[in-house]
């Protein structure tokens, strides 16, 4: 395998991360942040230039005295991200600053198994390569999958909705294929990293990212880093019990949050409302299809359908109920609601907010914004790139 350039010491790692997060920066400003003398800084930057990770680019405006040179990450740096969901696959290429240069996504059933889904992701990457977006080597690839992951081994472990993926060596397989370092994490975790890098959580060290997609999960960020727990299942909140008497869940228990709400539960309840005559609007949308989707509920609610609005409110209430407990326990600085079902928008958000603010302790919610993600479909891929860039920009 080709060796990808890595920083040789912590100073170089700090410089690379700073240039990633802040873009082009003058030598004077870099020196202020890393507390290096002008000559020591010059030595470290020269080494990074020699590694092909950094380049110098003209002179900054004078701060009085000699004008300081501008430094930036090498424009040829490339990271790749695969965001594999239960029903979709997204592939993106970013530059060193993690700006998305190209992004393709399509519907894809994760139940096809690891080989088929990863092959499809590689084909999509091939398309981006054909567009000339990857001029040289790929410096690293970050992959998110919709299930529990052994982060250390780079593979899914007993993932409930991913038949054929259990202990499949994703990191090794893709690393061999692309000849670069690869890291694999849970899809909710990479989404949280995306919010940390480019979303409203950019300036918040401790926050929760609640993803409401087909299922429901939570990314836990502590002091600017993902908290994964002992076995990688931290934040698996979809199976917290809301009610002993509740509906049967895919996990075999009853009354889990996910059995009440999320894309799958919403599709089930909306289809039922259409069939029972409770919602003529949903019945109209159903037509002769086998079932409705969360998006149909969104459309019907926007058109004023009372049954759809009620389904969203009830869902928001259940999410809020679990979130209120999490907020009291964790005392986050921000909660971001994301995922396909978050497209239900303001009705959902208002219900979640009202339950959390009513039920959590005032000290925990006094300054707590609960917001919708602003990154639309890109949080996962930006987070995948962020994950692997953190690794690449760490001393080897
Ligand atoms: Zn469950």
Coordinates of C-alpha atoms and ligand atoms in Angstrom, one line a residue, residues 238-240 248-259, ligand 1:
X238 CA -33.8 4.3 19.3
X239 CA -34.3 1.4 21.7
X240 CA -34.9 3.3 24.9
X248 CA -43.4 -4.3 18.8
X249 CA -40.0 -3.1 17.7
X250 CA -37.6 -4.6 15.1
X251 CA -35.3 -5.4 18.1
X252 CA -37.9 -7.8 19.5
X253 CA -38.8 -5.6 22.5
X254 CA -41.9 -3.5 22.8
X255 CA -42.4 0.2 23.2
X256 CA -39.0 1.3 22.0
X257 CA -38.7 5.0 20.8
X258 CA -38.1 3.6 17.3
X259 CA -41.3 1.6 17.3
Ligands
LIG1 ZN1 -36.2 -1.7 19.9

